[in-house]
């Protein structure tokens, strides 16, 4: 089996108790792995059956050549406290239709996925349901929660089960485990996450009002504070610098998110991008200090070329 988001080892400990022959445990955070090794009472990481892989879940799934009978998606992030508050997060690219299709490819013929998630709003559960359904060519996942059966949604932990084998039968006669069907609800409109739009925690493609308010406050605050030290007017405000800076930030953000998708959402990958950005900023400032003259049209030309190359490289990928 494969456990992604293995954390300190709870899922692994349970799997070892079920006499699983081989377990690949993927965890991105080395500190959490060490905490599991040191403090977990059952010491699951010490077992010879467990292969520890420090990597981003999506990156590992995309590049592995192994086949698995079961892929367990643990709680990859702090869903209960943060899932409704984030944009692109560390685990965003794990929960896309493209990612689920890649996971499907590494399942054995009778293999299946078990995805646990703390669902805070019903539309998020509907979104997971529909994404799995689309990734598995119209097959509907089974959904379970750990409480008495109810026809009404209640915030809590849910597990989504779906198999590569459409005829696979599951034994779910465990105590306090109930099958629910309220996420199979076409009346709740959601936009499924893809690699082109990986905002998993946003049920719909909208401009979040909170984001717009914060951006507006930042602009007003910046204007007021800067105006205290250097009076802003048309004579000393450069629209060229403003728009080139905005374009530069787009390239930086694009570099971080896309390299995270290709090489994994690790701090090492992000630090490489930021390091190169800082190097570019250093040489740009050095050119100013040395009074190096360059035409504005040439600067715009190269930044537009950079954006176009980035777009088409992404498109071809």
PDB file of C-alpha atoms in Angstrom:
ATOM      1  CA  UNK A   1       0.000   0.000   0.000  1.00  0.00           C
ATOM      2  CA  UNK A   2       0.923   3.652  -0.368  1.00  0.00           C
ATOM      3  CA  UNK A   3       0.233   6.193   2.392  1.00  0.00           C
ATOM      4  CA  UNK A   4       0.546   9.825   1.328  1.00  0.00           C
ATOM      5  CA  UNK A   5       0.666  12.317   4.144  1.00  0.00           C
ATOM      6  CA  UNK A   6       1.838   9.610   6.549  1.00  0.00           C
ATOM      7  CA  UNK A   7       2.531  12.128   9.328  1.00  0.00           C
ATOM      8  CA  UNK A   8       3.809  10.572  12.550  1.00  0.00           C
ATOM      9  CA  UNK A   9       2.642   7.127  11.448  1.00  0.00           C
ATOM     10  CA  UNK A  10      -0.916   6.425  12.661  1.00  0.00           C
ATOM     11  CA  UNK A  11      -2.114   4.998   9.322  1.00  0.00           C
ATOM     12  CA  UNK A  12       1.063   2.941   9.049  1.00  0.00           C
ATOM     13  CA  UNK A  13       0.654   1.533  12.547  1.00  0.00           C
ATOM     14  CA  UNK A  14      -2.875   0.386  11.722  1.00  0.00           C
ATOM     15  CA  UNK A  15      -1.731  -1.129   8.399  1.00  0.00           C
ATOM     16  CA  UNK A  16       1.015  -3.069  10.169  1.00  0.00           C
ATOM     17  CA  UNK A  17      -1.630  -4.429  12.531  1.00  0.00           C
ATOM     18  CA  UNK A  18      -3.488  -5.755   9.470  1.00  0.00           C
ATOM     19  CA  UNK A  19      -0.332  -7.612   8.316  1.00  0.00           C
ATOM     20  CA  UNK A  20       0.242  -5.517   5.190  1.00  0.00           C
ATOM     21  CA  UNK A  21       3.327  -6.876   3.401  1.00  0.00           C
ATOM     22  CA  UNK A  22       4.822  -3.623   2.145  1.00  0.00           C
ATOM     23  CA  UNK A  23       4.104   0.037   2.924  1.00  0.00           C
ATOM     24  CA  UNK A  24       5.467   3.104   1.155  1.00  0.00           C
ATOM     25  CA  UNK A  25       5.033   6.095   3.474  1.00  0.00           C
ATOM     26  CA  UNK A  26       5.271   9.526   1.835  1.00  0.00           C
ATOM     27  CA  UNK A  27       5.656  12.550   4.103  1.00  0.00           C
ATOM     28  CA  UNK A  28       6.948  15.950   3.019  1.00  0.00           C
ATOM     29  CA  UNK A  29       8.045  17.235   6.435  1.00  0.00           C
ATOM     30  CA  UNK A  30      11.262  15.672   7.831  1.00  0.00           C
ATOM     31  CA  UNK A  31      10.541  17.028  11.310  1.00  0.00           C
ATOM     32  CA  UNK A  32       7.197  15.214  11.460  1.00  0.00           C
ATOM     33  CA  UNK A  33       8.911  11.995  10.340  1.00  0.00           C
ATOM     34  CA  UNK A  34      11.466  12.358  13.141  1.00  0.00           C
ATOM     35  CA  UNK A  35       8.701  13.041  15.668  1.00  0.00           C
ATOM     36  CA  UNK A  36       6.987   9.837  14.544  1.00  0.00           C
ATOM     37  CA  UNK A  37      10.195   7.840  14.854  1.00  0.00           C
ATOM     38  CA  UNK A  38      10.926   9.215  18.302  1.00  0.00           C
ATOM     39  CA  UNK A  39       7.553   9.474  20.017  1.00  0.00           C
ATOM     40  CA  UNK A  40       4.967   7.204  18.344  1.00  0.00           C
ATOM     41  CA  UNK A  41       4.118   4.544  20.939  1.00  0.00           C
ATOM     42  CA  UNK A  42       3.870   1.767  18.338  1.00  0.00           C
ATOM     43  CA  UNK A  43       7.059   2.868  16.543  1.00  0.00           C
ATOM     44  CA  UNK A  44       5.690   2.125  13.043  1.00  0.00           C
ATOM     45  CA  UNK A  45       8.570   3.748  11.162  1.00  0.00           C
ATOM     46  CA  UNK A  46      10.987   1.198  12.634  1.00  0.00           C
ATOM     47  CA  UNK A  47       9.306  -1.709  10.814  1.00  0.00           C
ATOM     48  CA  UNK A  48      11.225  -3.328   7.948  1.00  0.00           C
ATOM     49  CA  UNK A  49       7.963  -3.382   5.991  1.00  0.00           C
ATOM     50  CA  UNK A  50       7.893   0.424   5.878  1.00  0.00           C
ATOM     51  CA  UNK A  51       9.747   2.412   3.243  1.00  0.00           C
ATOM     52  CA  UNK A  52       9.938   6.088   4.274  1.00  0.00           C
ATOM     53  CA  UNK A  53       9.897   8.596   1.407  1.00  0.00           C
ATOM     54  CA  UNK A  54      10.399  12.281   2.173  1.00  0.00           C
ATOM     55  CA  UNK A  55       8.723  13.925  -0.786  1.00  0.00           C
ATOM     56  CA  UNK A  56       5.675  15.806  -1.975  1.00  0.00           C
ATOM     57  CA  UNK A  57       2.755  13.395  -2.446  1.00  0.00           C
ATOM     58  CA  UNK A  58       1.894  14.567  -5.967  1.00  0.00           C
ATOM     59  CA  UNK A  59       5.499  14.442  -7.111  1.00  0.00           C
ATOM     60  CA  UNK A  60       5.939  10.885  -5.855  1.00  0.00           C
ATOM     61  CA  UNK A  61       2.687   9.660  -7.406  1.00  0.00           C
ATOM     62  CA  UNK A  62       3.573  11.236 -10.744  1.00  0.00           C
ATOM     63  CA  UNK A  63       7.033   9.656 -11.015  1.00  0.00           C
ATOM     64  CA  UNK A  64       6.773   6.248  -9.337  1.00  0.00           C
ATOM     65  CA  UNK A  65       6.719   3.091 -11.454  1.00  0.00           C
ATOM     66  CA  UNK A  66       5.220   0.904  -8.730  1.00  0.00           C
ATOM     67  CA  UNK A  67       1.656  -0.429  -8.546  1.00  0.00           C
ATOM     68  CA  UNK A  68      -0.395  -0.356  -5.358  1.00  0.00           C
ATOM     69  CA  UNK A  69      -3.380  -2.313  -4.063  1.00  0.00           C
ATOM     70  CA  UNK A  70      -4.399   0.625  -1.878  1.00  0.00           C
ATOM     71  CA  UNK A  71      -3.530   4.325  -1.794  1.00  0.00           C
ATOM     72  CA  UNK A  72      -4.412   6.040   1.477  1.00  0.00           C
ATOM     73  CA  UNK A  73      -4.724   9.813   1.484  1.00  0.00           C
ATOM     74  CA  UNK A  74      -4.167  10.807   5.092  1.00  0.00           C
ATOM     75  CA  UNK A  75      -4.975  14.252   6.440  1.00  0.00           C
ATOM     76  CA  UNK A  76      -2.368  16.052   4.358  1.00  0.00           C
ATOM     77  CA  UNK A  77      -2.915  19.417   6.000  1.00  0.00           C
ATOM     78  CA  UNK A  78      -4.643  21.085   8.933  1.00  0.00           C
ATOM     79  CA  UNK A  79      -8.076  20.731   7.345  1.00  0.00           C
ATOM     80  CA  UNK A  80     -10.088  21.353  10.473  1.00  0.00           C
ATOM     81  CA  UNK A  81      -8.618  24.793  11.153  1.00  0.00           C
ATOM     82  CA  UNK A  82      -7.456  26.080   7.786  1.00  0.00           C
ATOM     83  CA  UNK A  83      -9.176  24.378   4.856  1.00  0.00           C
ATOM     84  CA  UNK A  84     -11.753  27.108   4.316  1.00  0.00           C
ATOM     85  CA  UNK A  85      -9.210  29.911   4.593  1.00  0.00           C
ATOM     86  CA  UNK A  86      -6.535  29.058   2.017  1.00  0.00           C
ATOM     87  CA  UNK A  87      -5.755  29.598  -1.636  1.00  0.00           C
ATOM     88  CA  UNK A  88      -2.869  27.705  -3.237  1.00  0.00           C
ATOM     89  CA  UNK A  89      -1.466  25.675  -0.369  1.00  0.00           C
ATOM     90  CA  UNK A  90       1.086  22.946   0.017  1.00  0.00           C
ATOM     91  CA  UNK A  91      -1.468  20.233  -0.750  1.00  0.00           C
ATOM     92  CA  UNK A  92      -3.465  22.013  -3.484  1.00  0.00           C
ATOM     93  CA  UNK A  93      -1.974  20.044  -6.379  1.00  0.00           C
ATOM     94  CA  UNK A  94      -2.660  16.751  -4.591  1.00  0.00           C
ATOM     95  CA  UNK A  95      -6.417  17.366  -4.809  1.00  0.00           C
ATOM     96  CA  UNK A  96      -6.973  17.941  -8.527  1.00  0.00           C
ATOM     97  CA  UNK A  97      -8.629  15.784 -11.179  1.00  0.00           C
ATOM     98  CA  UNK A  98      -5.238  15.421 -12.896  1.00  0.00           C
ATOM     99  CA  UNK A  99      -3.679  14.173  -9.652  1.00  0.00           C
ATOM    100  CA  UNK A 100      -6.431  11.609  -9.078  1.00  0.00           C
ATOM    101  CA  UNK A 101      -5.982  10.340 -12.642  1.00  0.00           C
ATOM    102  CA  UNK A 102      -2.273   9.890 -11.982  1.00  0.00           C
ATOM    103  CA  UNK A 103      -3.099   7.996  -8.776  1.00  0.00           C
ATOM    104  CA  UNK A 104      -5.495   5.781 -10.730  1.00  0.00           C
ATOM    105  CA  UNK A 105      -2.660   4.825 -13.110  1.00  0.00           C
ATOM    106  CA  UNK A 106      -0.523   3.401 -10.294  1.00  0.00           C
ATOM    107  CA  UNK A 107      -3.326   1.277  -8.839  1.00  0.00           C
ATOM    108  CA  UNK A 108      -3.310  -2.462  -9.443  1.00  0.00           C
ATOM    109  CA  UNK A 109      -6.265  -3.898 -11.400  1.00  0.00           C
ATOM    110  CA  UNK A 110      -8.176  -4.462  -8.163  1.00  0.00           C
ATOM    111  CA  UNK A 111      -6.667  -1.491  -6.325  1.00  0.00           C
ATOM    112  CA  UNK A 112      -8.564   1.357  -4.717  1.00  0.00           C
ATOM    113  CA  UNK A 113      -8.180   4.766  -3.086  1.00  0.00           C
ATOM    114  CA  UNK A 114      -9.185   5.718   0.445  1.00  0.00           C
ATOM    115  CA  UNK A 115      -9.287   9.487   0.899  1.00  0.00           C
ATOM    116  CA  UNK A 116     -10.036  10.914   4.339  1.00  0.00           C
ATOM    117  CA  UNK A 117     -10.913  14.561   4.708  1.00  0.00           C
ATOM    118  CA  UNK A 118     -12.324  16.848   7.360  1.00  0.00           C
ATOM    119  CA  UNK A 119     -15.202  18.406   5.409  1.00  0.00           C
ATOM    120  CA  UNK A 120     -16.208  21.780   6.840  1.00  0.00           C
ATOM    121  CA  UNK A 121     -18.849  22.739   4.253  1.00  0.00           C
ATOM    122  CA  UNK A 122     -21.095  20.495   2.174  1.00  0.00           C
ATOM    123  CA  UNK A 123     -19.971  21.972  -1.156  1.00  0.00           C
ATOM    124  CA  UNK A 124     -16.385  20.856  -0.446  1.00  0.00           C
ATOM    125  CA  UNK A 125     -17.566  17.266   0.018  1.00  0.00           C
ATOM    126  CA  UNK A 126     -19.533  17.519  -3.233  1.00  0.00           C
ATOM    127  CA  UNK A 127     -16.399  18.771  -4.951  1.00  0.00           C
ATOM    128  CA  UNK A 128     -14.277  15.816  -3.771  1.00  0.00           C
ATOM    129  CA  UNK A 129     -17.058  13.444  -4.821  1.00  0.00           C
ATOM    130  CA  UNK A 130     -17.312  14.932  -8.317  1.00  0.00           C
ATOM    131  CA  UNK A 131     -13.547  15.113  -8.835  1.00  0.00           C
ATOM    132  CA  UNK A 132     -13.115  11.431  -8.014  1.00  0.00           C
ATOM    133  CA  UNK A 133     -16.102  10.593 -10.203  1.00  0.00           C
ATOM    134  CA  UNK A 134     -14.605  12.451 -13.175  1.00  0.00           C
ATOM    135  CA  UNK A 135     -11.113  11.002 -12.637  1.00  0.00           C
ATOM    136  CA  UNK A 136     -12.551   7.464 -12.574  1.00  0.00           C
ATOM    137  CA  UNK A 137     -14.633   7.926 -15.746  1.00  0.00           C
ATOM    138  CA  UNK A 138     -18.055   8.389 -14.184  1.00  0.00           C
ATOM    139  CA  UNK A 139     -17.738   5.840 -11.394  1.00  0.00           C
ATOM    140  CA  UNK A 140     -19.191   7.184  -8.159  1.00  0.00           C
ATOM    141  CA  UNK A 141     -17.168   6.858  -4.941  1.00  0.00           C
ATOM    142  CA  UNK A 142     -18.620   5.490  -1.730  1.00  0.00           C
ATOM    143  CA  UNK A 143     -18.570   7.921   1.192  1.00  0.00           C
ATOM    144  CA  UNK A 144     -18.500   7.060   4.885  1.00  0.00           C
ATOM    145  CA  UNK A 145     -18.488   8.994   8.108  1.00  0.00           C
ATOM    146  CA  UNK A 146     -17.878   7.963  11.680  1.00  0.00           C
ATOM    147  CA  UNK A 147     -21.222   8.601  13.296  1.00  0.00           C
ATOM    148  CA  UNK A 148     -24.785   7.381  13.215  1.00  0.00           C
ATOM    149  CA  UNK A 149     -26.335   7.406   9.755  1.00  0.00           C
ATOM    150  CA  UNK A 150     -28.012  10.668   8.866  1.00  0.00           C
ATOM    151  CA  UNK A 151     -29.554  12.176   5.732  1.00  0.00           C
ATOM    152  CA  UNK A 152     -28.330  15.632   6.705  1.00  0.00           C
ATOM    153  CA  UNK A 153     -24.775  16.896   6.283  1.00  0.00           C
ATOM    154  CA  UNK A 154     -22.780  17.539   9.420  1.00  0.00           C
ATOM    155  CA  UNK A 155     -19.247  18.926   9.578  1.00  0.00           C
ATOM    156  CA  UNK A 156     -16.714  16.221  10.341  1.00  0.00           C
ATOM    157  CA  UNK A 157     -14.368  13.537   9.060  1.00  0.00           C
ATOM    158  CA  UNK A 158     -15.413  11.648   5.911  1.00  0.00           C
ATOM    159  CA  UNK A 159     -13.736   8.908   3.915  1.00  0.00           C
ATOM    160  CA  UNK A 160     -14.166   8.569   0.141  1.00  0.00           C
ATOM    161  CA  UNK A 161     -13.570   5.109  -1.343  1.00  0.00           C
ATOM    162  CA  UNK A 162     -13.222   4.389  -5.058  1.00  0.00           C
ATOM    163  CA  UNK A 163     -11.737   1.420  -6.910  1.00  0.00           C
ATOM    164  CA  UNK A 164     -10.178   0.875 -10.312  1.00  0.00           C
ATOM    165  CA  UNK A 165     -12.351  -2.237 -10.475  1.00  0.00           C
ATOM    166  CA  UNK A 166     -15.963  -1.070 -10.866  1.00  0.00           C
ATOM    167  CA  UNK A 167     -17.256  -4.388  -9.480  1.00  0.00           C
ATOM    168  CA  UNK A 168     -15.163  -4.377  -6.320  1.00  0.00           C
ATOM    169  CA  UNK A 169     -17.120  -5.077  -3.124  1.00  0.00           C
ATOM    170  CA  UNK A 170     -16.217  -3.390   0.161  1.00  0.00           C
ATOM    171  CA  UNK A 171     -16.822  -4.641   3.679  1.00  0.00           C
ATOM    172  CA  UNK A 172     -17.859  -1.648   5.750  1.00  0.00           C
ATOM    173  CA  UNK A 173     -19.662  -3.423   8.576  1.00  0.00           C
ATOM    174  CA  UNK A 174     -17.536  -1.692  11.211  1.00  0.00           C
ATOM    175  CA  UNK A 175     -18.984  -0.125  14.319  1.00  0.00           C
ATOM    176  CA  UNK A 176     -19.899   3.577  14.030  1.00  0.00           C
ATOM    177  CA  UNK A 177     -19.206   3.592  10.270  1.00  0.00           C
ATOM    178  CA  UNK A 178     -22.114   4.816   8.130  1.00  0.00           C
ATOM    179  CA  UNK A 179     -22.431   5.208   4.362  1.00  0.00           C
ATOM    180  CA  UNK A 180     -23.827   8.590   3.286  1.00  0.00           C
ATOM    181  CA  UNK A 181     -25.033   9.799  -0.091  1.00  0.00           C
ATOM    182  CA  UNK A 182     -25.653  13.524   0.328  1.00  0.00           C
ATOM    183  CA  UNK A 183     -22.442  14.480  -1.520  1.00  0.00           C
ATOM    184  CA  UNK A 184     -23.925  12.935  -4.679  1.00  0.00           C
ATOM    185  CA  UNK A 185     -25.835  16.167  -5.113  1.00  0.00           C
ATOM    186  CA  UNK A 186     -25.957  17.852  -8.508  1.00  0.00           C
ATOM    187  CA  UNK A 187     -28.028  20.739  -7.147  1.00  0.00           C
ATOM    188  CA  UNK A 188     -24.932  22.100  -5.345  1.00  0.00           C
ATOM    189  CA  UNK A 189     -22.835  23.756  -8.044  1.00  0.00           C
ATOM    190  CA  UNK A 190     -19.053  23.474  -7.694  1.00  0.00           C
ATOM    191  CA  UNK A 191     -16.051  24.027  -9.971  1.00  0.00           C
ATOM    192  CA  UNK A 192     -13.693  21.068  -9.884  1.00  0.00           C
ATOM    193  CA  UNK A 193     -10.005  21.700  -9.299  1.00  0.00           C
ATOM    194  CA  UNK A 194      -7.519  21.010 -12.081  1.00  0.00           C
ATOM    195  CA  UNK A 195      -3.814  21.742 -12.476  1.00  0.00           C
ATOM    196  CA  UNK A 196      -4.820  24.903 -14.361  1.00  0.00           C
ATOM    197  CA  UNK A 197      -7.067  26.008 -11.482  1.00  0.00           C
ATOM    198  CA  UNK A 198      -5.810  24.288  -8.311  1.00  0.00           C
ATOM    199  CA  UNK A 199      -7.836  26.287  -5.783  1.00  0.00           C
ATOM    200  CA  UNK A 200      -9.193  23.212  -4.063  1.00  0.00           C
ATOM    201  CA  UNK A 201     -10.608  25.022  -1.036  1.00  0.00           C
ATOM    202  CA  UNK A 202     -12.695  27.363  -3.205  1.00  0.00           C
ATOM    203  CA  UNK A 203     -15.893  25.552  -4.305  1.00  0.00           C
ATOM    204  CA  UNK A 204     -16.583  28.108  -7.077  1.00  0.00           C
ATOM    205  CA  UNK A 205     -14.439  30.158  -9.440  1.00  0.00           C
ATOM    206  CA  UNK A 206     -15.005  33.571  -7.914  1.00  0.00           C
ATOM    207  CA  UNK A 207     -13.032  36.524  -6.686  1.00  0.00           C
ATOM    208  CA  UNK A 208     -13.145  36.100  -2.895  1.00  0.00           C
ATOM    209  CA  UNK A 209     -14.536  39.303  -1.376  1.00  0.00           C
ATOM    210  CA  UNK A 210     -12.152  39.002   1.555  1.00  0.00           C
ATOM    211  CA  UNK A 211      -9.150  39.019  -0.820  1.00  0.00           C
ATOM    212  CA  UNK A 212     -10.369  42.140  -2.593  1.00  0.00           C
ATOM    213  CA  UNK A 213     -10.983  43.919   0.710  1.00  0.00           C
ATOM    214  CA  UNK A 214      -7.492  43.051   1.983  1.00  0.00           C
ATOM    215  CA  UNK A 215      -5.865  44.184  -1.273  1.00  0.00           C
ATOM    216  CA  UNK A 216      -7.766  47.470  -1.095  1.00  0.00           C
ATOM    217  CA  UNK A 217      -6.674  47.994   2.527  1.00  0.00           C
ATOM    218  CA  UNK A 218      -3.055  47.233   1.587  1.00  0.00           C
ATOM    219  CA  UNK A 219      -3.114  49.782  -1.232  1.00  0.00           C
ATOM    220  CA  UNK A 220      -4.610  52.511   0.966  1.00  0.00           C
ATOM    221  CA  UNK A 221      -2.231  51.751   3.863  1.00  0.00           C
ATOM    222  CA  UNK A 222       0.798  51.707   1.558  1.00  0.00           C
ATOM    223  CA  UNK A 223      -0.195  55.023   0.033  1.00  0.00           C
ATOM    224  CA  UNK A 224      -0.678  56.667   3.431  1.00  0.00           C
ATOM    225  CA  UNK A 225       2.572  55.368   4.941  1.00  0.00           C
ATOM    226  CA  UNK A 226       4.712  56.092   1.883  1.00  0.00           C
ATOM    227  CA  UNK A 227       3.186  59.538   1.613  1.00  0.00           C
ATOM    228  CA  UNK A 228       4.463  60.289   5.107  1.00  0.00           C
ATOM    229  CA  UNK A 229       8.098  60.011   4.002  1.00  0.00           C
ATOM    230  CA  UNK A 230       7.997  60.848   0.295  1.00  0.00           C
ATOM    231  CA  UNK A 231       5.147  62.860  -1.110  1.00  0.00           C
ATOM    232  CA  UNK A 232       3.526  60.894  -3.963  1.00  0.00           C
ATOM    233  CA  UNK A 233       2.450  62.806  -7.036  1.00  0.00           C
ATOM    234  CA  UNK A 234       2.490  62.348 -10.791  1.00  0.00           C
ATOM    235  CA  UNK A 235       5.995  63.765 -11.109  1.00  0.00           C
ATOM    236  CA  UNK A 236       7.672  61.122  -8.926  1.00  0.00           C
ATOM    237  CA  UNK A 237       5.420  58.114  -9.587  1.00  0.00           C
ATOM    238  CA  UNK A 238       6.642  55.769 -12.323  1.00  0.00           C
ATOM    239  CA  UNK A 239       3.945  53.739 -14.051  1.00  0.00           C
ATOM    240  CA  UNK A 240       6.730  51.907 -15.875  1.00  0.00           C
ATOM    241  CA  UNK A 241       8.250  50.684 -12.614  1.00  0.00           C
ATOM    242  CA  UNK A 242       4.802  49.819 -11.266  1.00  0.00           C
ATOM    243  CA  UNK A 243       3.793  47.620 -14.218  1.00  0.00           C
ATOM    244  CA  UNK A 244       7.245  46.052 -14.630  1.00  0.00           C
ATOM    245  CA  UNK A 245       7.164  45.207 -10.928  1.00  0.00           C
ATOM    246  CA  UNK A 246       3.734  43.622 -11.328  1.00  0.00           C
ATOM    247  CA  UNK A 247       4.988  41.561 -14.281  1.00  0.00           C
ATOM    248  CA  UNK A 248       8.046  40.517 -12.305  1.00  0.00           C
ATOM    249  CA  UNK A 249       5.829  39.333  -9.432  1.00  0.00           C
ATOM    250  CA  UNK A 250       3.730  37.298 -11.887  1.00  0.00           C
ATOM    251  CA  UNK A 251       6.858  35.504 -13.098  1.00  0.00           C
ATOM    252  CA  UNK A 252       7.931  34.828  -9.503  1.00  0.00           C
ATOM    253  CA  UNK A 253       4.540  33.399  -8.501  1.00  0.00           C
ATOM    254  CA  UNK A 254       4.304  31.361 -11.693  1.00  0.00           C
ATOM    255  CA  UNK A 255       7.788  29.948 -11.119  1.00  0.00           C
ATOM    256  CA  UNK A 256       6.992  28.850  -7.565  1.00  0.00           C
ATOM    257  CA  UNK A 257       3.629  27.214  -8.357  1.00  0.00           C
ATOM    258  CA  UNK A 258       4.733  25.441 -11.536  1.00  0.00           C
ATOM    259  CA  UNK A 259       8.042  24.150 -10.208  1.00  0.00           C
ATOM    260  CA  UNK A 260       6.099  22.912  -7.187  1.00  0.00           C
ATOM    261  CA  UNK A 261       3.876  20.968  -9.572  1.00  0.00           C
ATOM    262  CA  UNK A 262       6.822  19.449 -11.472  1.00  0.00           C
ATOM    263  CA  UNK A 263       9.330  18.865  -8.666  1.00  0.00           C
ATOM    264  CA  UNK A 264       7.107  18.864  -5.580  1.00  0.00           C
ATOM    265  CA  UNK A 265       5.911  21.492  -3.116  1.00  0.00           C
ATOM    266  CA  UNK A 266       8.994  21.354  -0.922  1.00  0.00           C
ATOM    267  CA  UNK A 267      10.752  24.260   0.752  1.00  0.00           C
ATOM    268  CA  UNK A 268      13.893  23.335  -1.195  1.00  0.00           C
ATOM    269  CA  UNK A 269      12.124  23.888  -4.535  1.00  0.00           C
ATOM    270  CA  UNK A 270      10.594  27.181  -3.370  1.00  0.00           C
ATOM    271  CA  UNK A 271      13.940  28.385  -1.994  1.00  0.00           C
ATOM    272  CA  UNK A 272      15.614  27.799  -5.374  1.00  0.00           C
ATOM    273  CA  UNK A 273      13.036  29.984  -7.136  1.00  0.00           C
ATOM    274  CA  UNK A 274      13.296  32.742  -4.519  1.00  0.00           C
ATOM    275  CA  UNK A 275      17.118  32.595  -4.656  1.00  0.00           C
ATOM    276  CA  UNK A 276      17.119  33.185  -8.401  1.00  0.00           C
ATOM    277  CA  UNK A 277      14.599  36.005  -8.003  1.00  0.00           C
ATOM    278  CA  UNK A 278      16.885  37.668  -5.441  1.00  0.00           C
ATOM    279  CA  UNK A 279      19.898  37.211  -7.742  1.00  0.00           C
ATOM    280  CA  UNK A 280      17.983  38.880 -10.578  1.00  0.00           C
ATOM    281  CA  UNK A 281      16.990  41.734  -8.246  1.00  0.00           C
ATOM    282  CA  UNK A 282      20.615  42.131  -7.171  1.00  0.00           C
ATOM    283  CA  UNK A 283      21.900  42.492 -10.736  1.00  0.00           C
ATOM    284  CA  UNK A 284      19.040  44.857 -11.598  1.00  0.00           C
ATOM    285  CA  UNK A 285      20.017  47.128  -8.707  1.00  0.00           C
ATOM    286  CA  UNK A 286      23.684  46.817  -9.615  1.00  0.00           C
ATOM    287  CA  UNK A 287      22.906  48.045 -13.124  1.00  0.00           C
ATOM    288  CA  UNK A 288      21.139  51.083 -11.631  1.00  0.00           C
ATOM    289  CA  UNK A 289      24.070  51.816  -9.288  1.00  0.00           C
ATOM    290  CA  UNK A 290      26.519  51.581 -12.200  1.00  0.00           C
ATOM    291  CA  UNK A 291      24.240  53.902 -14.201  1.00  0.00           C
ATOM    292  CA  UNK A 292      23.832  51.300 -16.947  1.00  0.00           C
ATOM    293  CA  UNK A 293      21.479  52.623 -19.611  1.00  0.00           C
ATOM    294  CA  UNK A 294      18.865  50.357 -21.216  1.00  0.00           C
ATOM    295  CA  UNK A 295      15.801  51.276 -23.239  1.00  0.00           C
ATOM    296  CA  UNK A 296      12.389  50.804 -21.615  1.00  0.00           C
ATOM    297  CA  UNK A 297      11.108  49.144 -24.802  1.00  0.00           C
ATOM    298  CA  UNK A 298      13.793  46.450 -24.512  1.00  0.00           C
ATOM    299  CA  UNK A 299      12.832  45.764 -20.874  1.00  0.00           C
ATOM    300  CA  UNK A 300       9.159  45.363 -21.802  1.00  0.00           C
ATOM    301  CA  UNK A 301      10.125  43.174 -24.746  1.00  0.00           C
ATOM    302  CA  UNK A 302      12.070  40.703 -22.588  1.00  0.00           C
ATOM    303  CA  UNK A 303       9.481  40.518 -19.804  1.00  0.00           C
ATOM    304  CA  UNK A 304       6.732  39.830 -22.373  1.00  0.00           C
ATOM    305  CA  UNK A 305       8.905  37.192 -24.048  1.00  0.00           C
ATOM    306  CA  UNK A 306       9.470  35.566 -20.636  1.00  0.00           C
ATOM    307  CA  UNK A 307       5.714  35.427 -19.961  1.00  0.00           C
ATOM    308  CA  UNK A 308       4.961  34.017 -23.428  1.00  0.00           C
ATOM    309  CA  UNK A 309       7.653  31.339 -23.177  1.00  0.00           C
ATOM    310  CA  UNK A 310       6.336  30.399 -19.733  1.00  0.00           C
ATOM    311  CA  UNK A 311       2.795  30.161 -21.091  1.00  0.00           C
ATOM    312  CA  UNK A 312       3.649  27.956 -24.060  1.00  0.00           C
ATOM    313  CA  UNK A 313       5.990  25.696 -22.118  1.00  0.00           C
ATOM    314  CA  UNK A 314       3.144  25.115 -19.669  1.00  0.00           C
ATOM    315  CA  UNK A 315       0.695  24.557 -22.523  1.00  0.00           C
ATOM    316  CA  UNK A 316       2.948  21.951 -24.177  1.00  0.00           C
ATOM    317  CA  UNK A 317       3.411  20.169 -20.838  1.00  0.00           C
TER     318      UNK A 317
END
